[in-house]
Backbone as XML, in Angstrom:
<?xml version="1.0"?>
<chain id="A" units="angstrom">
  <residue number="1" name="MET">
    <atom name="N" x="-43.490" y="-43.092" z="-15.136"/>
    <atom name="CA" x="-43.147" y="-41.811" z="-14.581"/>
    <atom name="C" x="-42.778" y="-40.792" z="-15.648"/>
  </residue>
  <residue number="2" name="PRO">
    <atom name="N" x="-42.128" y="-41.180" z="-16.708"/>
    <atom name="CA" x="-41.743" y="-40.181" z="-17.699"/>
    <atom name="C" x="-42.966" y="-39.496" z="-18.346"/>
  </residue>
  <residue number="3" name="ARG">
    <atom name="N" x="-44.049" y="-40.229" z="-18.471"/>
    <atom name="CA" x="-45.224" y="-39.635" z="-19.108"/>
    <atom name="C" x="-45.795" y="-38.479" z="-18.260"/>
  </residue>
  <residue number="4" name="PRO">
    <atom name="N" x="-46.003" y="-38.620" z="-16.960"/>
    <atom name="CA" x="-46.466" y="-37.474" z="-16.171"/>
    <atom name="C" x="-45.457" y="-36.320" z="-16.184"/>
  </residue>
  <residue number="5" name="MET">
    <atom name="N" x="-44.186" y="-36.623" z="-16.239"/>
    <atom name="CA" x="-43.169" y="-35.571" z="-16.290"/>
    <atom name="C" x="-43.279" y="-34.776" z="-17.595"/>
  </residue>
  <residue number="6" name="VAL">
    <atom name="N" x="-43.538" y="-35.441" z="-18.668"/>
    <atom name="CA" x="-43.692" y="-34.769" z="-19.958"/>
    <atom name="C" x="-44.931" y="-33.884" z="-19.917"/>
  </residue>
  <residue number="7" name="LEU">
    <atom name="N" x="-46.001" y="-34.383" z="-19.320"/>
    <atom name="CA" x="-47.228" y="-33.594" z="-19.212"/>
    <atom name="C" x="-46.998" y="-32.338" z="-18.345"/>
  </residue>
  <residue number="8" name="VAL">
    <atom name="N" x="-46.301" y="-32.519" z="-17.239"/>
    <atom name="CA" x="-46.011" y="-31.386" z="-16.372"/>
    <atom name="C" x="-45.120" y="-30.386" z="-17.117"/>
  </residue>
  <residue number="9" name="PHE">
    <atom name="N" x="-44.116" y="-30.890" z="-17.828"/>
    <atom name="CA" x="-43.234" y="-30.020" z="-18.592"/>
    <atom name="C" x="-44.015" y="-29.235" z="-19.653"/>
  </residue>
  <residue number="10" name="LEU">
    <atom name="N" x="-44.906" y="-29.891" z="-20.363"/>
    <atom name="CA" x="-45.726" y="-29.220" z="-21.371"/>
    <atom name="C" x="-46.649" y="-28.180" z="-20.737"/>
  </residue>
  <residue number="11" name="LEU">
    <atom name="N" x="-47.202" y="-28.515" z="-19.579"/>
    <atom name="CA" x="-48.065" y="-27.574" z="-18.877"/>
    <atom name="C" x="-47.285" y="-26.321" z="-18.461"/>
  </residue>
  <residue number="12" name="VAL">
    <atom name="N" x="-46.100" y="-26.508" z="-17.922"/>
    <atom name="CA" x="-45.259" y="-25.384" z="-17.520"/>
    <atom name="C" x="-44.869" y="-24.563" z="-18.755"/>
  </residue>
  <residue number="13" name="LEU">
    <atom name="N" x="-44.515" y="-25.231" z="-19.836"/>
    <atom name="CA" x="-44.149" y="-24.550" z="-21.074"/>
    <atom name="C" x="-45.327" y="-23.722" z="-21.611"/>
  </residue>
  <residue number="14" name="LEU">
    <atom name="N" x="-46.509" y="-24.290" z="-21.549"/>
    <atom name="CA" x="-47.714" y="-23.586" z="-21.988"/>
    <atom name="C" x="-47.970" y="-22.344" z="-21.130"/>
  </residue>
  <residue number="15" name="ILE">
    <atom name="N" x="-47.836" y="-22.477" z="-19.834"/>
    <atom name="CA" x="-48.059" y="-21.344" z="-18.926"/>
    <atom name="C" x="-47.026" y="-20.245" z="-19.187"/>
  </residue>
  <residue number="16" name="VAL">
    <atom name="N" x="-45.774" y="-20.606" z="-19.335"/>
    <atom name="CA" x="-44.717" y="-19.621" z="-19.559"/>
    <atom name="C" x="-44.933" y="-18.894" z="-20.882"/>
  </residue>
  <residue number="17" name="THR">
    <atom name="N" x="-45.246" y="-19.610" z="-21.933"/>
    <atom name="CA" x="-45.436" y="-18.961" z="-23.234"/>
    <atom name="C" x="-46.697" y="-18.086" z="-23.239"/>
  </residue>
  <residue number="18" name="SER">
    <atom name="N" x="-47.728" y="-18.525" z="-22.566"/>
    <atom name="CA" x="-48.939" y="-17.710" z="-22.534"/>
    <atom name="C" x="-48.687" y="-16.424" z="-21.739"/>
  </residue>
  <residue number="19" name="GLN">
    <atom name="N" x="-47.917" y="-16.509" z="-20.670"/>
    <atom name="CA" x="-47.575" y="-15.320" z="-19.902"/>
    <atom name="C" x="-46.742" y="-14.361" z="-20.755"/>
  </residue>
  <residue number="20" name="PHE">
    <atom name="N" x="-45.850" y="-14.884" z="-21.526"/>
    <atom name="CA" x="-45.008" y="-14.056" z="-22.376"/>
    <atom name="C" x="-45.856" y="-13.338" z="-23.433"/>
  </residue>
  <residue number="21" name="GLU">
    <atom name="N" x="-46.807" y="-14.032" z="-24.027"/>
    <atom name="CA" x="-47.678" y="-13.418" z="-25.042"/>
    <atom name="C" x="-48.570" y="-12.347" z="-24.419"/>
  </residue>
  <residue number="22" name="TRP">
    <atom name="N" x="-49.002" y="-12.534" z="-23.198"/>
    <atom name="CA" x="-49.849" y="-11.552" z="-22.543"/>
    <atom name="C" x="-49.057" y="-10.290" z="-22.196"/>
  </residue>
  <residue number="23" name="LYS">
    <atom name="N" x="-47.818" y="-10.484" z="-21.785"/>
    <atom name="CA" x="-47.018" y="-9.336" z="-21.372"/>
    <atom name="C" x="-46.501" y="-8.547" z="-22.568"/>
  </residue>
  <residue number="24" name="GLN">
    <atom name="N" x="-46.293" y="-9.183" z="-23.671"/>
    <atom name="CA" x="-45.730" y="-8.503" z="-24.822"/>
    <atom name="C" x="-46.638" y="-7.369" z="-25.332"/>
  </residue>
  <residue number="25" name="PRO">
    <atom name="N" x="-47.942" y="-7.574" z="-25.515"/>
    <atom name="CA" x="-48.771" y="-6.446" z="-25.942"/>
    <atom name="C" x="-48.805" y="-5.324" z="-24.898"/>
  </residue>
  <residue number="26" name="LEU">
    <atom name="N" x="-48.748" y="-5.673" z="-23.631"/>
    <atom name="CA" x="-48.735" y="-4.652" z="-22.592"/>
    <atom name="C" x="-47.478" y="-3.801" z="-22.702"/>
  </residue>
  <residue number="27" name="MET">
    <atom name="N" x="-46.371" y="-4.408" z="-23.010"/>
    <atom name="CA" x="-45.131" y="-3.661" z="-23.143"/>
    <atom name="C" x="-45.207" y="-2.726" z="-24.348"/>
  </residue>
  <residue number="28" name="ASN">
    <atom name="N" x="-45.825" y="-3.164" z="-25.430"/>
    <atom name="CA" x="-45.970" y="-2.318" z="-26.609"/>
    <atom name="C" x="-46.860" y="-1.115" z="-26.307"/>
  </residue>
  <residue number="29" name="GLU">
    <atom name="N" x="-47.886" y="-1.317" z="-25.495"/>
    <atom name="CA" x="-48.763" y="-0.209" z="-25.150"/>
    <atom name="C" x="-48.036" y="0.811" z="-24.278"/>
  </residue>
  <residue number="30" name="MET">
    <atom name="N" x="-47.159" y="0.336" z="-23.426"/>
    <atom name="CA" x="-46.452" y="1.246" z="-22.531"/>
    <atom name="C" x="-45.359" y="2.004" z="-23.263"/>
  </residue>
  <residue number="31" name="ASP">
    <atom name="N" x="-44.737" y="1.389" z="-24.249"/>
    <atom name="CA" x="-43.667" y="2.050" z="-24.990"/>
    <atom name="C" x="-44.255" y="3.167" z="-25.840"/>
  </residue>
  <residue number="32" name="PRO">
    <atom name="N" x="-43.599" y="4.316" z="-25.832"/>
    <atom name="CA" x="-44.081" y="5.385" z="-26.708"/>
    <atom name="C" x="-43.848" y="5.018" z="-28.163"/>
  </residue>
  <residue number="33" name="LEU">
    <atom name="N" x="-44.551" y="5.665" z="-29.040"/>
    <atom name="CA" x="-44.378" y="5.419" z="-30.462"/>
    <atom name="C" x="-42.985" y="5.865" z="-30.879"/>
  </residue>
  <residue number="34" name="PRO">
    <atom name="N" x="-42.513" y="5.380" z="-31.994"/>
    <atom name="CA" x="-41.192" y="5.827" z="-32.450"/>
    <atom name="C" x="-41.147" y="7.347" z="-32.547"/>
  </residue>
  <residue number="35" name="ARG">
    <atom name="N" x="-39.960" y="7.885" z="-32.379"/>
    <atom name="CA" x="-39.792" y="9.339" z="-32.300"/>
    <atom name="C" x="-40.380" y="10.063" z="-33.525"/>
  </residue>
  <residue number="36" name="GLY">
    <atom name="N" x="-40.166" y="9.552" z="-34.710"/>
    <atom name="CA" x="-40.657" y="10.194" z="-35.929"/>
    <atom name="C" x="-42.170" y="10.290" z="-35.943"/>
  </residue>
  <residue number="37" name="LEU">
    <atom name="N" x="-42.840" y="9.221" z="-35.594"/>
    <atom name="CA" x="-44.299" y="9.240" z="-35.568"/>
    <atom name="C" x="-44.804" y="10.140" z="-34.454"/>
  </residue>
  <residue number="38" name="SER">
    <atom name="N" x="-44.121" y="10.141" z="-33.359"/>
    <atom name="CA" x="-44.529" y="10.967" z="-32.234"/>
    <atom name="C" x="-44.497" y="12.447" z="-32.612"/>
  </residue>
  <residue number="39" name="VAL">
    <atom name="N" x="-43.456" y="12.874" z="-33.285"/>
    <atom name="CA" x="-43.336" y="14.270" z="-33.705"/>
    <atom name="C" x="-44.429" y="14.600" z="-34.712"/>
  </residue>
  <residue number="40" name="MET">
    <atom name="N" x="-44.686" y="13.683" z="-35.636"/>
    <atom name="CA" x="-45.731" y="13.907" z="-36.638"/>
    <atom name="C" x="-47.094" y="14.010" z="-35.962"/>
  </residue>
  <residue number="41" name="GLN">
    <atom name="N" x="-47.340" y="13.124" z="-35.004"/>
    <atom name="CA" x="-48.620" y="13.156" z="-34.310"/>
    <atom name="C" x="-48.757" y="14.436" z="-33.492"/>
  </residue>
  <residue number="42" name="GLN">
    <atom name="N" x="-47.678" y="14.872" z="-32.877"/>
    <atom name="CA" x="-47.722" y="16.123" z="-32.119"/>
    <atom name="C" x="-48.018" y="17.297" z="-33.041"/>
  </residue>
  <residue number="43" name="SER">
    <atom name="N" x="-47.424" y="17.288" z="-34.214"/>
    <atom name="CA" x="-47.669" y="18.351" z="-35.180"/>
    <atom name="C" x="-49.127" y="18.363" z="-35.617"/>
  </residue>
  <residue number="44" name="VAL">
    <atom name="N" x="-49.663" y="17.179" z="-35.880"/>
    <atom name="CA" x="-51.068" y="17.071" z="-36.281"/>
    <atom name="C" x="-51.974" y="17.534" z="-35.146"/>
  </residue>
  <residue number="45" name="LEU">
    <atom name="N" x="-51.661" y="17.140" z="-33.925"/>
    <atom name="CA" x="-52.467" y="17.550" z="-32.777"/>
    <atom name="C" x="-52.424" y="19.062" z="-32.584"/>
  </residue>
  <residue number="46" name="LYS">
    <atom name="N" x="-51.258" y="19.661" z="-32.769"/>
    <atom name="CA" x="-51.145" y="21.111" z="-32.634"/>
    <atom name="C" x="-51.983" y="21.813" z="-33.695"/>
  </residue>
  <residue number="47" name="LYS">
    <atom name="N" x="-51.930" y="21.293" z="-34.924"/>
    <atom name="CA" x="-52.723" y="21.887" z="-36.001"/>
    <atom name="C" x="-54.213" y="21.757" z="-35.706"/>
  </residue>
  <residue number="48" name="GLU">
    <atom name="N" x="-54.616" y="20.604" z="-35.187"/>
    <atom name="CA" x="-56.023" y="20.407" z="-34.828"/>
    <atom name="C" x="-56.445" y="21.383" z="-33.741"/>
  </residue>
  <residue number="49" name="GLU">
    <atom name="N" x="-55.590" y="21.599" z="-32.746"/>
    <atom name="CA" x="-55.898" y="22.539" z="-31.674"/>
    <atom name="C" x="-56.056" y="23.959" z="-32.216"/>
  </residue>
  <residue number="50" name="VAL">
    <atom name="N" x="-55.175" y="24.342" z="-33.139"/>
    <atom name="CA" x="-55.254" y="25.683" z="-33.722"/>
    <atom name="C" x="-56.561" y="25.843" z="-34.485"/>
  </residue>
  <residue number="51" name="VAL">
    <atom name="N" x="-56.930" y="24.819" z="-35.254"/>
    <atom name="CA" x="-58.183" y="24.874" z="-36.009"/>
    <atom name="C" x="-59.377" y="24.961" z="-35.062"/>
  </residue>
  <residue number="52" name="LYS">
    <atom name="N" x="-59.349" y="24.170" z="-34.000"/>
    <atom name="CA" x="-60.443" y="24.206" z="-33.020"/>
    <atom name="C" x="-60.545" y="25.591" z="-32.381"/>
  </residue>
  <residue number="53" name="GLU">
    <atom name="N" x="-59.415" y="26.191" z="-32.035"/>
    <atom name="CA" x="-59.425" y="27.524" z="-31.436"/>
    <atom name="C" x="-59.997" y="28.554" z="-32.405"/>
  </residue>
  <residue number="54" name="LYS">
    <atom name="N" x="-59.620" y="28.439" z="-33.686"/>
    <atom name="CA" x="-60.146" y="29.374" z="-34.688"/>
    <atom name="C" x="-61.661" y="29.216" z="-34.831"/>
  </residue>
  <residue number="55" name="ILE">
    <atom name="N" x="-62.128" y="27.990" z="-34.824"/>
    <atom name="CA" x="-63.568" y="27.740" z="-34.925"/>
    <atom name="C" x="-64.286" y="28.341" z="-33.727"/>
  </residue>
  <residue number="56" name="ILE">
    <atom name="N" x="-63.731" y="28.138" z="-32.548"/>
    <atom name="CA" x="-64.354" y="28.665" z="-31.330"/>
    <atom name="C" x="-64.389" y="30.189" z="-31.369"/>
  </residue>
  <residue number="57" name="LEU">
    <atom name="N" x="-63.294" y="30.813" z="-31.775"/>
    <atom name="CA" x="-63.256" y="32.278" z="-31.860"/>
    <atom name="C" x="-64.271" y="32.789" z="-32.873"/>
  </residue>
  <residue number="58" name="SER">
    <atom name="N" x="-64.369" y="32.105" z="-33.999"/>
    <atom name="CA" x="-65.347" y="32.496" z="-35.018"/>
    <atom name="C" x="-66.769" y="32.387" z="-34.480"/>
  </residue>
  <residue number="59" name="GLN">
    <atom name="N" x="-67.048" y="31.311" z="-33.765"/>
    <atom name="CA" x="-68.376" y="31.133" z="-33.189"/>
    <atom name="C" x="-68.662" y="32.195" z="-32.128"/>
  </residue>
  <residue number="60" name="GLU">
    <atom name="N" x="-67.658" y="32.551" z="-31.331"/>
    <atom name="CA" x="-67.845" y="33.594" z="-30.322"/>
    <atom name="C" x="-68.155" y="34.937" z="-30.978"/>
  </residue>
  <residue number="61" name="ARG">
    <atom name="N" x="-67.462" y="35.253" z="-32.082"/>
    <atom name="CA" x="-67.742" y="36.499" z="-32.794"/>
    <atom name="C" x="-69.161" y="36.490" z="-33.351"/>
  </residue>
  <residue number="62" name="THR">
    <atom name="N" x="-69.553" y="35.370" z="-33.916"/>
    <atom name="CA" x="-70.907" y="35.259" z="-34.464"/>
    <atom name="C" x="-71.946" y="35.419" z="-33.363"/>
  </residue>
  <residue number="63" name="ILE">
    <atom name="N" x="-71.715" y="34.796" z="-32.221"/>
    <atom name="CA" x="-72.650" y="34.917" z="-31.092"/>
    <atom name="C" x="-72.726" y="36.369" z="-30.630"/>
  </residue>
  <residue number="64" name="HIS">
    <atom name="N" x="-71.584" y="37.047" z="-30.581"/>
    <atom name="CA" x="-71.569" y="38.445" z="-30.159"/>
    <atom name="C" x="-72.380" y="39.307" z="-31.133"/>
  </residue>
  <residue number="65" name="LYS">
    <atom name="N" x="-72.197" y="39.078" z="-32.433"/>
    <atom name="CA" x="-72.954" y="39.827" z="-33.438"/>
    <atom name="C" x="-74.450" y="39.550" z="-33.299"/>
  </residue>
  <residue number="66" name="LEU">
    <atom name="N" x="-74.800" y="38.297" z="-33.097"/>
    <atom name="CA" x="-76.211" y="37.950" z="-32.940"/>
    <atom name="C" x="-76.811" y="38.606" z="-31.704"/>
  </residue>
  <residue number="67" name="ASN">
    <atom name="N" x="-76.057" y="38.641" z="-30.616"/>
    <atom name="CA" x="-76.540" y="39.315" z="-29.405"/>
    <atom name="C" x="-76.776" y="40.797" z="-29.659"/>
  </residue>
  <residue number="68" name="GLU">
    <atom name="N" x="-75.866" y="41.426" z="-30.409"/>
    <atom name="CA" x="-76.055" y="42.837" z="-30.746"/>
    <atom name="C" x="-77.308" y="43.036" z="-31.590"/>
  </residue>
  <residue number="69" name="LEU">
    <atom name="N" x="-77.531" y="42.145" z="-32.556"/>
    <atom name="CA" x="-78.723" y="42.243" z="-33.391"/>
    <atom name="C" x="-79.994" y="42.057" z="-32.570"/>
  </residue>
  <residue number="70" name="VAL">
    <atom name="N" x="-79.975" y="41.105" z="-31.657"/>
    <atom name="CA" x="-81.145" y="40.873" z="-30.803"/>
    <atom name="C" x="-81.425" y="42.109" z="-29.961"/>
  </residue>
  <residue number="71" name="GLN">
    <atom name="N" x="-80.383" y="42.695" z="-29.399"/>
    <atom name="CA" x="-80.556" y="43.897" z="-28.584"/>
    <atom name="C" x="-81.122" y="45.036" z="-29.426"/>
  </residue>
  <residue number="72" name="SER">
    <atom name="N" x="-80.617" y="45.203" z="-30.639"/>
    <atom name="CA" x="-81.111" y="46.241" z="-31.524"/>
    <atom name="C" x="-82.588" y="46.019" z="-31.859"/>
  </residue>
  <residue number="73" name="LEU">
    <atom name="N" x="-82.947" y="44.776" z="-32.147"/>
    <atom name="CA" x="-84.340" y="44.466" z="-32.461"/>
    <atom name="C" x="-85.249" y="44.699" z="-31.251"/>
  </residue>
  <residue number="74" name="GLN">
    <atom name="N" x="-84.760" y="44.390" z="-30.066"/>
    <atom name="CA" x="-85.563" y="44.638" z="-28.868"/>
    <atom name="C" x="-85.797" y="46.130" z="-28.678"/>
  </residue>
  <residue number="75" name="GLU">
    <atom name="N" x="-84.772" y="46.934" z="-28.936"/>
    <atom name="CA" x="-84.931" y="48.382" z="-28.827"/>
    <atom name="C" x="-85.936" y="48.897" z="-29.854"/>
  </residue>
  <residue number="76" name="GLN">
    <atom name="N" x="-85.850" y="48.374" z="-31.077"/>
    <atom name="CA" x="-86.800" y="48.781" z="-32.108"/>
    <atom name="C" x="-88.221" y="48.383" z="-31.729"/>
  </residue>
  <residue number="77" name="LEU">
    <atom name="N" x="-88.373" y="47.211" z="-31.158"/>
    <atom name="CA" x="-89.693" y="46.753" z="-30.733"/>
    <atom name="C" x="-90.257" y="47.663" z="-29.649"/>
  </residue>
  <residue number="78" name="LEU">
    <atom name="N" x="-89.420" y="48.039" z="-28.694"/>
    <atom name="CA" x="-89.875" y="48.954" z="-27.643"/>
    <atom name="C" x="-90.290" y="50.306" z="-28.225"/>
  </residue>
  <residue number="79" name="GLN">
    <atom name="N" x="-89.514" y="50.780" z="-29.195"/>
    <atom name="CA" x="-89.870" y="52.040" z="-29.840"/>
    <atom name="C" x="-91.217" y="51.924" z="-30.551"/>
  </residue>
  <residue number="80" name="CYS">
    <atom name="N" x="-91.403" y="50.822" z="-31.265"/>
    <atom name="CA" x="-92.672" y="50.608" z="-31.969"/>
    <atom name="C" x="-93.837" y="50.528" z="-30.977"/>
  </residue>
  <residue number="81" name="GLN">
    <atom name="N" x="-93.608" y="49.831" z="-29.871"/>
    <atom name="CA" x="-94.667" y="49.708" z="-28.875"/>
    <atom name="C" x="-94.995" y="51.073" z="-28.266"/>
  </residue>
  <residue number="82" name="SER">
    <atom name="N" x="-93.969" y="51.874" z="-27.990"/>
    <atom name="CA" x="-94.231" y="53.189" z="-27.399"/>
    <atom name="C" x="-94.959" y="54.084" z="-28.394"/>
  </residue>
  <residue number="83" name="ILE">
    <atom name="N" x="-94.618" y="54.008" z="-29.668"/>
    <atom name="CA" x="-95.315" y="54.787" z="-30.690"/>
    <atom name="C" x="-96.760" y="54.329" z="-30.793"/>
  </residue>
  <residue number="84" name="SER">
    <atom name="N" x="-96.968" y="53.014" z="-30.779"/>
    <atom name="CA" x="-98.318" y="52.464" z="-30.868"/>
    <atom name="C" x="-99.160" y="52.899" z="-29.675"/>
  </residue>
  <residue number="85" name="ILE">
    <atom name="N" x="-98.568" y="52.877" z="-28.509"/>
    <atom name="CA" x="-99.301" y="53.262" z="-27.298"/>
    <atom name="C" x="-99.607" y="54.751" z="-27.323"/>
  </residue>
  <residue number="86" name="SER">
    <atom name="N" x="-98.630" y="55.541" z="-27.774"/>
    <atom name="CA" x="-98.894" y="56.989" z="-27.819"/>
    <atom name="C" x="-99.988" y="57.295" z="-28.841"/>
  </residue>
  <residue number="87" name="ASN">
    <atom name="N" x="-100.015" y="56.550" z="-29.949"/>
    <atom name="CA" x="-101.080" y="56.733" z="-30.936"/>
    <atom name="C" x="-102.430" y="56.321" z="-30.347"/>
  </residue>
  <residue number="88" name="ASN">
    <atom name="N" x="-102.441" y="55.220" z="-29.618"/>
    <atom name="CA" x="-103.682" y="54.764" z="-28.984"/>
    <atom name="C" x="-104.145" y="55.755" z="-27.925"/>
  </residue>
  <residue number="89" name="ASN">
    <atom name="N" x="-103.224" y="56.305" z="-27.180"/>
    <atom name="CA" x="-103.589" y="57.290" z="-26.161"/>
    <atom name="C" x="-104.191" y="58.536" z="-26.802"/>
  </residue>
  <residue number="90" name="THR">
    <atom name="N" x="-103.622" y="58.944" z="-27.926"/>
    <atom name="CA" x="-104.147" y="60.114" z="-28.619"/>
    <atom name="C" x="-105.568" y="59.852" z="-29.106"/>
  </residue>
  <residue number="91" name="ILE">
    <atom name="N" x="-105.780" y="58.660" z="-29.668"/>
    <atom name="CA" x="-107.120" y="58.296" z="-30.143"/>
    <atom name="C" x="-108.077" y="58.204" z="-28.968"/>
  </residue>
  <residue number="92" name="ASN">
    <atom name="N" x="-107.640" y="57.554" z="-27.897"/>
    <atom name="CA" x="-108.486" y="57.391" z="-26.718"/>
    <atom name="C" x="-108.795" y="58.732" z="-26.054"/>
  </residue>
  <residue number="93" name="ALA">
    <atom name="N" x="-107.808" y="59.619" z="-26.047"/>
    <atom name="CA" x="-108.026" y="60.926" z="-25.433"/>
    <atom name="C" x="-109.061" y="61.718" z="-26.225"/>
  </residue>
  <residue number="94" name="SER">
    <atom name="N" x="-109.028" y="61.534" z="-27.541"/>
    <atom name="CA" x="-110.013" y="62.263" z="-28.343"/>
    <atom name="C" x="-111.410" y="61.699" z="-28.123"/>
  </residue>
  <residue number="95" name="ARG">
    <atom name="N" x="-111.520" y="60.416" z="-27.825"/>
    <atom name="CA" x="-112.823" y="59.801" z="-27.549"/>
    <atom name="C" x="-113.264" y="60.089" z="-26.127"/>
  </residue>
  <residue number="96" name="GLY">
    <atom name="N" x="-112.295" y="60.113" z="-25.207"/>
    <atom name="CA" x="-112.586" y="60.423" z="-23.811"/>
    <atom name="C" x="-113.231" y="59.268" z="-23.087"/>
  </residue>
  <residue number="97" name="GLY">
    <atom name="N" x="-113.480" y="59.457" z="-21.766"/>
    <atom name="CA" x="-114.170" y="58.462" z="-20.966"/>
    <atom name="C" x="-113.242" y="57.717" z="-20.055"/>
  </residue>
  <residue number="98" name="PRO">
    <atom name="N" x="-113.769" y="57.175" z="-18.932"/>
    <atom name="CA" x="-112.940" y="56.459" z="-17.960"/>
    <atom name="C" x="-112.441" y="55.105" z="-18.485"/>
  </residue>
  <residue number="99" name="LEU">
    <atom name="N" x="-113.177" y="54.503" z="-19.412"/>
    <atom name="CA" x="-112.765" y="53.204" z="-19.950"/>
    <atom name="C" x="-111.452" y="53.344" z="-20.709"/>
  </residue>
  <residue number="100" name="THR">
    <atom name="N" x="-111.297" y="54.413" z="-21.469"/>
    <atom name="CA" x="-110.062" y="54.607" z="-22.226"/>
    <atom name="C" x="-108.880" y="54.837" z="-21.302"/>
  </residue>
  <residue number="101" name="ALA">
    <atom name="N" x="-109.105" y="55.485" z="-20.179"/>
    <atom name="CA" x="-108.017" y="55.700" z="-19.219"/>
    <atom name="C" x="-107.564" y="54.375" z="-18.640"/>
  </residue>
  <residue number="102" name="ASN">
    <atom name="N" x="-108.503" y="53.479" z="-18.348"/>
    <atom name="CA" x="-108.141" y="52.163" z="-17.828"/>
    <atom name="C" x="-107.353" y="51.361" z="-18.854"/>
  </residue>
  <residue number="103" name="ILE">
    <atom name="N" x="-107.735" y="51.445" z="-20.103"/>
    <atom name="CA" x="-107.034" y="50.706" z="-21.153"/>
    <atom name="C" x="-105.606" y="51.226" z="-21.281"/>
  </residue>
  <residue number="104" name="SER">
    <atom name="N" x="-105.443" y="52.540" z="-21.267"/>
    <atom name="CA" x="-104.090" y="53.089" z="-21.386"/>
    <atom name="C" x="-103.239" y="52.712" z="-20.177"/>
  </residue>
  <residue number="105" name="ASP">
    <atom name="N" x="-103.861" y="52.618" z="-18.998"/>
    <atom name="CA" x="-103.122" y="52.173" z="-17.803"/>
    <atom name="C" x="-102.661" y="50.736" z="-17.980"/>
  </residue>
  <residue number="106" name="LEU">
    <atom name="N" x="-103.541" y="49.878" z="-18.518"/>
    <atom name="CA" x="-103.183" y="48.472" z="-18.739"/>
    <atom name="C" x="-102.053" y="48.359" z="-19.762"/>
  </residue>
  <residue number="107" name="GLU">
    <atom name="N" x="-102.112" y="49.166" z="-20.804"/>
    <atom name="CA" x="-101.049" y="49.126" z="-21.809"/>
    <atom name="C" x="-99.717" y="49.593" z="-21.213"/>
  </residue>
  <residue number="108" name="GLY">
    <atom name="N" x="-99.783" y="50.585" z="-20.359"/>
    <atom name="CA" x="-98.575" y="51.046" z="-19.694"/>
    <atom name="C" x="-97.980" y="49.970" z="-18.799"/>
  </residue>
  <residue number="109" name="GLN">
    <atom name="N" x="-98.836" y="49.215" z="-18.143"/>
    <atom name="CA" x="-98.362" y="48.106" z="-17.304"/>
    <atom name="C" x="-97.738" y="47.028" z="-18.176"/>
  </residue>
  <residue number="110" name="GLN">
    <atom name="N" x="-98.301" y="46.794" z="-19.351"/>
    <atom name="CA" x="-97.736" y="45.791" z="-20.262"/>
    <atom name="C" x="-96.332" y="46.183" z="-20.668"/>
  </residue>
  <residue number="111" name="ILE">
    <atom name="N" x="-96.133" y="47.436" z="-20.960"/>
    <atom name="CA" x="-94.794" y="47.883" z="-21.380"/>
    <atom name="C" x="-93.811" y="47.707" z="-20.237"/>
  </residue>
  <residue number="112" name="LEU">
    <atom name="N" x="-94.232" y="48.018" z="-19.037"/>
    <atom name="CA" x="-93.336" y="47.862" z="-17.892"/>
    <atom name="C" x="-93.002" y="46.408" z="-17.672"/>
  </residue>
  <residue number="113" name="GLU">
    <atom name="N" x="-93.945" y="45.506" z="-17.909"/>
    <atom name="CA" x="-93.685" y="44.069" z="-17.718"/>
    <atom name="C" x="-92.753" y="43.554" z="-18.790"/>
  </residue>
  <residue number="114" name="ASP">
    <atom name="N" x="-92.845" y="44.065" z="-19.997"/>
    <atom name="CA" x="-91.968" y="43.612" z="-21.095"/>
    <atom name="C" x="-90.578" y="44.089" z="-20.819"/>
  </residue>
</chain>
């Protein structure tokens, strides 16, 4: 009888110690870090947030500038197209004929579509 009792005792001891080892890491995860490290980590996180915000603001400014440049280039393109069309109309008018009128109408439609 003593031999089965020793086996049962060892089994219970094994179960209890294994439960204790499993719970110990869980308790460490739940406990916050020591106060000193926590403050340092908060400071680092705040600095990271400030840097991220500065990067985002810089990117927004760059995007705004690029949008302005694109708009300016589109306006210049429209001006160039209108000058080109007016030059073509002048040439076509000097040549005359119904075909030139149709071409100028098509070019006018192209500008409206753009």
